[in-house]
Amino acid sequence: IQKYSVNTNHPYFFNQLFGAVDPVALAGEIIALSVNTSAYTYETAPVFTMIERNVMENLGRLVFDAYDDECQSRYTGCNGLMLPGGSISNLTALHVARHYAKYASSSSYSPTNPQQEFVAFVSSEAHYSFSKAIAVTGIGIENLVVVPTLPNGSMDVNQLEILMKTMYHLYGLSRIPFFVGVTSGSTVRGSFDDIEAIVRHRIWIHVDGAWGGSAIFSSRPDIRGLMRGVQRADSFTFNPHKMFGAPQQTTAFLSRHKDILKAANSSGAKYLFDCRKSGAEYDLGDTSFTCGRRTDSIKLWALLKFHGPDGLGKQLEEKVDVLDYLVDKIRENKYFMLACDPWPFNVNFFFVPERIRMAMIKCGVDINSSTPHIPPELSKELGDISVQLKLMLHHSGEMLIPYQPISNQEADCFRIVLAGYKPFSKEDVHRIIDLIEKYGNTL
Amino acid sequence: IQKYSVNTNHPYFFNQLFGAVDPVALAGEIIALSVNTSAYTYETAPVFTMIERNVMENLGRLVFDAYDDECQSRYTGCNGLMLPGGSISNLTALHVARHYAKYASSSSYSPTNPQQEFVAFVSSEAHYSFSKAIAVTGIGIENLVVVPTLPNGSMDVNQLEILMKTMYHLYGLSRIPFFVGVTSGSTVRGSFDDIEAIVRHRIWIHVDGAWGGSAIFSSRPDIRGLMRGVQRADSFTFNPHKMFGAPQQTTAFLSRHKDILKAANSSGAKYLFDCRKSGAEYDLGDTSFTCGRRTDSIKLWALLKFHGPDGLGKQLEEKVDVLDYLVDKIRENKYFMLACDPWPFNVNFFFVPERIRMAMIKCGVDINSSTPHIPPELSKELGDISVQLKLMLHHSGEMLIPYQPISNQEADCFRIVLAGYKPFSKEDVHRIIDLIEKYGNTL
């Protein structure tokens, strides 16, 4: 099986936002496997229940514990769970936000008005799981408003405001805006929405930090600054299986509202949750809408224990710096061209063969710009280069790199991210550039 | 961590519907861990994608491939996925069934009538995940109708019919019955609903075989007969991590409707699903409402490969026979009393100390009946015995056994199930009876 599988631990596996397992997290997973229990009750999973509580408390402090002048608020605890993946986290966010909108005292929801519908907002760069989750939750795809982004891929907050106001004027209380899904690190561009500007709205703000939420671990302003305002968000999620190489899957969901998960999910199944059982006050299961739960917390706990939040932050900083170096090399190299302005964790670019470069110069394309405007006929040709080049690299077994279109470009471009426990040096930057050139120049 | 954890591999761990890992499935999980990929695209997970397809095809034949005289139908394929747990399977079933009800041509749903609501039916023995899922899907708990059961815990199909008719008379087309959740092996009693009687309704029939669905592997009439009619169900789920000891979590979801998962879930995210990529025609990810997906199929594949469906069936038969022997021993032993009629996979019983037995005889309780009627004051005392005795066994480390109330008894009773890869002999039956007696007689 291993022989015919893709080696996701390969240093040049760039295909997805995961890969390169951290050995400490892997050891955690193996311990979990050896115990093989379910994290619903303390009785059945005493150690993992306490580990999960500890992890959530530590993460809660990192995410929500910043004194907020404007709100005059201090951290007083949070509510969190490990969930099976980022998509289910976004689904959970929609679900608990709707529960909150229905039952919070200040809500404009009226239980006697069956015509009322809830409306959620996400940017056009948001993860596709929101549109899947909006169908599962029954909110309906017609009630998911897609907010345009600025040229850099960040949500256009002015547009968000205009859309909300327009909605109110058109529908009054029959369409209740209840949710904004903020993207912290979009899949392709790696763009971050401006949390601080968005949290001013008194509406449930969910920060989907599946990929970029890892920025909470760094104290460097260029990284942690991307998360400015997160302490006032209502919920937050991130996937340590992406940036930090925990085995599939490791996902944390957190909310500032202390009892929201239980309020939205509890069914109080008597055969499982019973206060007369040993340690029942620690049980987590009834706060989830799943029953059996994997003991995923141990992987994040192991990462935090071994590297510490600062160690994880340092990993991030090293990645950001080497990607920065990659951007420099792309700008310097005549066969490479940026596809859009790079964000700290994602670099999107084209490989441009000589003949296309000449044609572009002829058409007046500014190939040194980071957001070049490429005419349609050349876009087609350039995109085909990405498609063919990827397959060549794939078949040679030397690199697996993804291509995809981004909003400001018609042509498919490459994306480099450093997911996982991936020590990556300037030499690696040179090597991948050489490798792409080697195959690219045959096209 | 192992030291302070519960040893779920212990032969007398009876606390939940899992435990005692099968070494072959464990080896599969370790291989999956070593590859650490996500089963969304063939490109990233070629082997696991094909394994998952193979497993689903094999299961589909076992579940749906029976020539049906009444429907004159033959098996022509199915649609399936591994999902993270039974609760998410039940949620998925509700979600795809609603999609089907909305878009199937024969539906009484009208998209222009916002007053229409969908109504689901489950028995009072059904798993609590249905009530959680009905909240998540936004169908609303008021639209989950709980059908009473017969004295043996099986859904009262006459009552189901009456409830459906009443609903139609009361609400007409504004409440559309769209879903029946059939329980095959309830958590506590182990009761099975009569699938054959229920599938006569032209409505989405989901068989929740998380626990008892394993019966599809046996050809013995007393076991396979429990699933009679399943070939006409619309969807089916079972958890190999329960009966067969696959590591947490291993859950299969199947539907007879070949493209329903894609129809209900597809978003066609371009950066991930792209027909120009190698093997894209095999991709499974877009048929799921999750994004990253664990490669859980390998565990079920390993079980099927090593034991074969017949081998799994034989495991089941051995369990049923030894539980039958346990029932005999309970009937023979004056300190034990059945709490309800046993089903093949679950035995519920009381430990009855001498003084309570004497008091019951005085009150005229038939202690040899399998459904004894115990007066409230004695129920209280008897239930307390279960609570205390469980804690004693727990603290001694010799056995972890659950207690819970069942619908026909006020007092908490014990439940024995043989979950996992658990060779269990008549000697074990004697030993657990002796063990319970040893501690019980001190109470």
mmCIF file of C-alpha atoms in Angstrom, chain A residues 195-383:
data_model
loop_
_atom_site.group_PDB
_atom_site.id
_atom_site.type_symbol
_atom_site.label_atom_id
_atom_site.label_comp_id
_atom_site.label_asym_id
_atom_site.label_seq_id
_atom_site.Cartn_x
_atom_site.Cartn_y
_atom_site.Cartn_z
ATOM 1 C CA ILE A 195 -11.147 40.418 11.720
ATOM 2 C CA GLU A 196 -10.958 43.678 13.631
ATOM 3 C CA ALA A 197 -13.057 45.511 11.070
ATOM 4 C CA ILE A 198 -15.622 42.715 10.876
ATOM 5 C CA VAL A 199 -16.119 42.064 14.604
ATOM 6 C CA ARG A 200 -17.630 45.530 14.947
ATOM 7 C CA HIS A 201 -20.828 43.979 13.651
ATOM 8 C CA ARG A 202 -23.005 42.573 16.389
ATOM 9 C CA ILE A 203 -23.469 39.247 14.737
ATOM 10 C CA TRP A 204 -21.830 35.833 15.210
ATOM 11 C CA ILE A 205 -18.281 36.074 13.861
ATOM 12 C CA HIS A 206 -16.673 32.732 13.122
ATOM 13 C CA VAL A 207 -12.991 32.742 12.265
ATOM 14 C CA ASP A 208 -12.116 29.886 9.929
ATOM 15 C CA GLY A 209 -8.435 29.624 10.702
ATOM 16 C CA ALA A 210 -8.189 26.014 9.494
ATOM 17 C CA TRP A 211 -5.001 26.957 7.681
ATOM 18 C CA GLY A 212 -3.905 30.409 8.834
ATOM 19 C CA GLY A 213 -5.266 30.343 12.379
ATOM 20 C CA SER A 214 -1.886 28.956 13.374
ATOM 21 C CA ALA A 215 -0.786 32.610 13.369
ATOM 22 C CA ILE A 216 -2.003 32.830 16.981
ATOM 23 C CA PHE A 217 1.244 31.149 18.060
ATOM 24 C CA SER A 218 3.616 33.809 16.787
ATOM 25 C CA SER A 219 4.237 37.094 18.525
ATOM 26 C CA ARG A 220 5.788 38.704 15.461
ATOM 27 C CA PRO A 221 3.560 41.558 14.303
ATOM 28 C CA ASP A 222 3.609 40.516 10.629
ATOM 29 C CA ILE A 223 2.123 37.146 11.614
ATOM 30 C CA ARG A 224 0.094 37.597 14.800
ATOM 31 C CA GLY A 225 -1.161 40.892 13.385
ATOM 32 C CA LEU A 226 -3.101 38.904 10.783
ATOM 33 C CA MET A 227 -5.358 37.751 13.610
ATOM 34 C CA ARG A 228 -5.953 41.202 15.119
ATOM 35 C CA GLY A 229 -9.413 41.296 16.662
ATOM 36 C CA VAL A 230 -9.782 37.521 17.049
ATOM 37 C CA GLN A 231 -10.321 37.912 20.792
ATOM 38 C CA ARG A 232 -13.718 39.383 20.008
ATOM 39 C CA ALA A 233 -14.752 36.664 17.559
ATOM 40 C CA ASP A 234 -17.495 34.293 18.675
ATOM 41 C CA SER A 235 -15.881 31.120 17.446
ATOM 42 C CA PHE A 236 -12.585 30.035 15.997
ATOM 43 C CA THR A 237 -11.268 26.901 14.406
ATOM 44 C CA PHE A 238 -7.911 25.661 13.242
ATOM 45 C CA ASN A 239 -6.409 22.411 11.989
ATOM 46 C CA PRO A 240 -3.101 21.424 13.529
ATOM 47 C CA HIS A 241 -3.005 18.694 10.880
ATOM 48 C CA LYS A 242 -2.375 21.394 8.308
ATOM 49 C CA MET A 243 0.374 23.811 9.364
ATOM 50 C CA PHE A 244 1.896 21.704 12.125
ATOM 51 C CA GLY A 245 1.826 18.192 10.723
ATOM 52 C CA ALA A 246 -0.406 16.431 13.219
ATOM 53 C CA PRO A 247 -1.747 13.202 11.675
ATOM 54 C CA GLN A 248 -5.081 13.390 9.875
ATOM 55 C CA GLN A 249 -7.323 14.678 11.374
ATOM 56 C CA THR A 250 -6.758 17.117 14.177
ATOM 57 C CA THR A 251 -9.152 20.023 14.396
ATOM 58 C CA ALA A 252 -9.978 22.351 17.245
ATOM 59 C CA PHE A 253 -13.187 24.355 17.548
ATOM 60 C CA LEU A 254 -13.498 27.049 20.187
ATOM 61 C CA SER A 255 -16.150 29.508 21.210
ATOM 62 C CA ARG A 256 -16.054 32.506 23.503
ATOM 63 C CA HIS A 257 -19.586 31.587 24.649
ATOM 64 C CA LYS A 258 -19.014 29.267 27.526
ATOM 65 C CA ASP A 259 -21.956 26.907 27.304
ATOM 66 C CA ILE A 260 -22.951 27.227 23.682
ATOM 67 C CA LEU A 261 -21.992 23.726 22.565
ATOM 68 C CA LYS A 262 -24.008 22.078 25.278
ATOM 69 C CA ALA A 263 -26.915 24.445 24.717
ATOM 70 C CA ALA A 264 -27.012 23.674 21.006
ATOM 71 C CA ASN A 265 -26.299 19.954 21.179
ATOM 72 C CA SER A 266 -27.231 18.368 24.473
ATOM 73 C CA SER A 267 -29.634 15.475 24.397
ATOM 74 C CA GLY A 268 -28.773 14.059 27.814
ATOM 75 C CA ALA A 269 -28.779 10.404 26.750
ATOM 76 C CA LYS A 270 -29.205 8.670 30.060
ATOM 77 C CA TYR A 271 -27.319 5.488 29.276
ATOM 78 C CA LEU A 272 -24.176 7.469 28.553
ATOM 79 C CA PHE A 273 -24.266 10.661 30.574
ATOM 80 C CA ASP A 274 -25.206 10.067 34.178
ATOM 81 C CA CYS A 275 -24.010 12.222 37.035
ATOM 82 C CA ARG A 276 -23.711 9.196 39.325
ATOM 83 C CA LYS A 277 -20.864 7.802 37.263
ATOM 84 C CA SER A 278 -17.247 8.407 38.172
ATOM 85 C CA GLY A 279 -16.023 11.796 36.907
ATOM 86 C CA ALA A 280 -19.249 12.546 35.044
ATOM 87 C CA GLU A 281 -18.809 16.283 35.669
ATOM 88 C CA TYR A 282 -15.929 16.262 33.180
ATOM 89 C CA ASP A 283 -17.821 14.535 30.357
ATOM 90 C CA LEU A 284 -17.534 16.270 27.001
ATOM 91 C CA GLY A 285 -19.665 14.043 24.787
ATOM 92 C CA ASP A 286 -23.019 15.675 25.314
ATOM 93 C CA THR A 287 -21.684 19.006 24.051
ATOM 94 C CA SER A 288 -21.068 17.469 20.629
ATOM 95 C CA PHE A 289 -23.515 16.441 17.948
ATOM 96 C CA THR A 290 -21.495 13.315 17.410
ATOM 97 C CA CYS A 291 -21.553 10.378 19.807
ATOM 98 C CA GLY A 292 -18.286 8.428 19.636
ATOM 99 C CA ARG A 293 -15.355 10.865 19.436
ATOM 100 C CA ARG A 294 -11.751 10.208 18.522
ATOM 101 C CA THR A 295 -9.146 11.234 21.061
ATOM 102 C CA ASP A 296 -7.582 13.737 18.681
ATOM 103 C CA SER A 297 -6.688 16.182 21.428
ATOM 104 C CA ILE A 298 -3.573 14.204 22.346
ATOM 105 C CA LYS A 299 -1.869 15.217 19.100
ATOM 106 C CA LEU A 300 -2.315 18.911 19.708
ATOM 107 C CA TRP A 301 -1.431 18.424 23.372
ATOM 108 C CA ALA A 302 1.800 16.669 22.362
ATOM 109 C CA LEU A 303 2.686 19.505 19.990
ATOM 110 C CA LEU A 304 2.061 22.112 22.669
ATOM 111 C CA LYS A 305 3.915 20.102 25.292
ATOM 112 C CA PHE A 306 6.974 19.408 23.165
ATOM 113 C CA HIS A 307 7.371 22.570 21.088
ATOM 114 C CA GLY A 308 5.410 24.940 23.295
ATOM 115 C CA PRO A 309 3.308 27.702 21.737
ATOM 116 C CA ASP A 310 6.533 29.644 21.162
ATOM 117 C CA GLY A 311 8.173 26.729 19.382
ATOM 118 C CA LEU A 312 5.174 26.462 17.074
ATOM 119 C CA GLY A 313 5.373 30.206 16.531
ATOM 120 C CA LYS A 314 9.030 29.863 15.618
ATOM 121 C CA GLN A 315 8.226 27.162 13.053
ATOM 122 C CA LEU A 316 5.774 29.579 11.485
ATOM 123 C CA GLU A 317 8.258 32.412 11.418
ATOM 124 C CA GLU A 318 10.848 30.265 9.687
ATOM 125 C CA LYS A 319 8.302 29.265 7.075
ATOM 126 C CA VAL A 320 7.258 32.851 6.475
ATOM 127 C CA ASP A 321 10.870 33.927 6.068
ATOM 128 C CA VAL A 322 11.796 31.211 3.620
ATOM 129 C CA LEU A 323 8.633 31.829 1.587
ATOM 130 C CA ASP A 324 9.624 35.458 1.509
ATOM 131 C CA TYR A 325 12.934 34.360 0.072
ATOM 132 C CA LEU A 326 11.049 32.273 -2.489
ATOM 133 C CA VAL A 327 9.125 35.381 -3.523
ATOM 134 C CA ASP A 328 12.423 37.225 -4.025
ATOM 135 C CA LYS A 329 13.748 34.397 -6.182
ATOM 136 C CA ILE A 330 10.549 34.355 -8.252
ATOM 137 C CA ARG A 331 10.791 38.077 -8.848
ATOM 138 C CA GLU A 332 14.432 37.722 -9.902
ATOM 139 C CA ASN A 333 13.937 34.774 -12.254
ATOM 140 C CA LYS A 334 12.825 35.545 -15.795
ATOM 141 C CA TYR A 335 10.988 32.198 -16.127
ATOM 142 C CA PHE A 336 8.827 32.837 -13.095
ATOM 143 C CA MET A 337 6.092 35.343 -12.470
ATOM 144 C CA LEU A 338 3.895 35.983 -9.437
ATOM 145 C CA ALA A 339 0.191 35.370 -10.041
ATOM 146 C CA CYS A 340 -0.946 37.634 -7.238
ATOM 147 C CA ASP A 341 0.462 39.477 -4.250
ATOM 148 C CA PRO A 342 1.807 36.816 -1.910
ATOM 149 C CA TRP A 343 0.480 36.380 1.641
ATOM 150 C CA PRO A 344 2.772 35.112 4.403
ATOM 151 C CA PHE A 345 1.826 31.425 4.060
ATOM 152 C CA ASN A 346 0.969 31.066 0.346
ATOM 153 C CA VAL A 347 2.840 31.963 -2.799
ATOM 154 C CA ASN A 348 1.080 31.709 -6.167
ATOM 155 C CA PHE A 349 3.088 31.968 -9.351
ATOM 156 C CA PHE A 350 3.467 30.937 -12.974
ATOM 157 C CA PHE A 351 6.235 29.250 -14.840
ATOM 158 C CA VAL A 352 6.584 31.278 -18.047
ATOM 159 C CA PRO A 353 8.460 29.714 -20.970
ATOM 160 C CA GLU A 354 10.545 32.013 -23.142
ATOM 161 C CA ARG A 355 8.048 32.206 -26.043
ATOM 162 C CA ILE A 356 5.119 33.153 -23.773
ATOM 163 C CA ARG A 357 7.245 35.720 -22.034
ATOM 164 C CA MET A 358 8.145 37.292 -25.355
ATOM 165 C CA ALA A 359 4.518 37.307 -26.438
ATOM 166 C CA MET A 360 3.493 38.926 -23.164
ATOM 167 C CA ILE A 361 6.088 41.642 -23.488
ATOM 168 C CA LYS A 362 4.805 42.256 -26.998
ATOM 169 C CA CYS A 363 1.260 42.651 -25.625
ATOM 170 C CA GLY A 364 2.526 45.099 -23.013
ATOM 171 C CA VAL A 365 1.993 42.849 -19.973
ATOM 172 C CA ASP A 366 4.007 44.039 -16.963
ATOM 173 C CA ILE A 367 5.676 40.745 -16.125
ATOM 174 C CA ASN A 368 7.383 42.248 -13.093
ATOM 175 C CA SER A 369 4.094 43.192 -11.491
ATOM 176 C CA SER A 370 2.781 40.845 -8.843
ATOM 177 C CA THR A 371 -0.693 41.082 -10.365
ATOM 178 C CA PRO A 372 -0.032 40.914 -14.100
ATOM 179 C CA HIS A 373 -2.957 41.301 -16.495
ATOM 180 C CA ILE A 374 -2.560 38.539 -19.025
ATOM 181 C CA PRO A 375 -4.682 38.569 -22.195
ATOM 182 C CA PRO A 376 -7.057 35.607 -22.640
ATOM 183 C CA GLU A 377 -5.235 33.896 -25.506
ATOM 184 C CA LEU A 378 -1.964 33.852 -23.561
ATOM 185 C CA SER A 379 -3.769 32.833 -20.346
ATOM 186 C CA LYS A 380 -4.929 29.678 -22.066
ATOM 187 C CA GLU A 381 -1.413 28.798 -23.129
ATOM 188 C CA LEU A 382 0.110 29.696 -19.782
ATOM 189 C CA GLY A 383 -2.487 27.646 -17.880
#
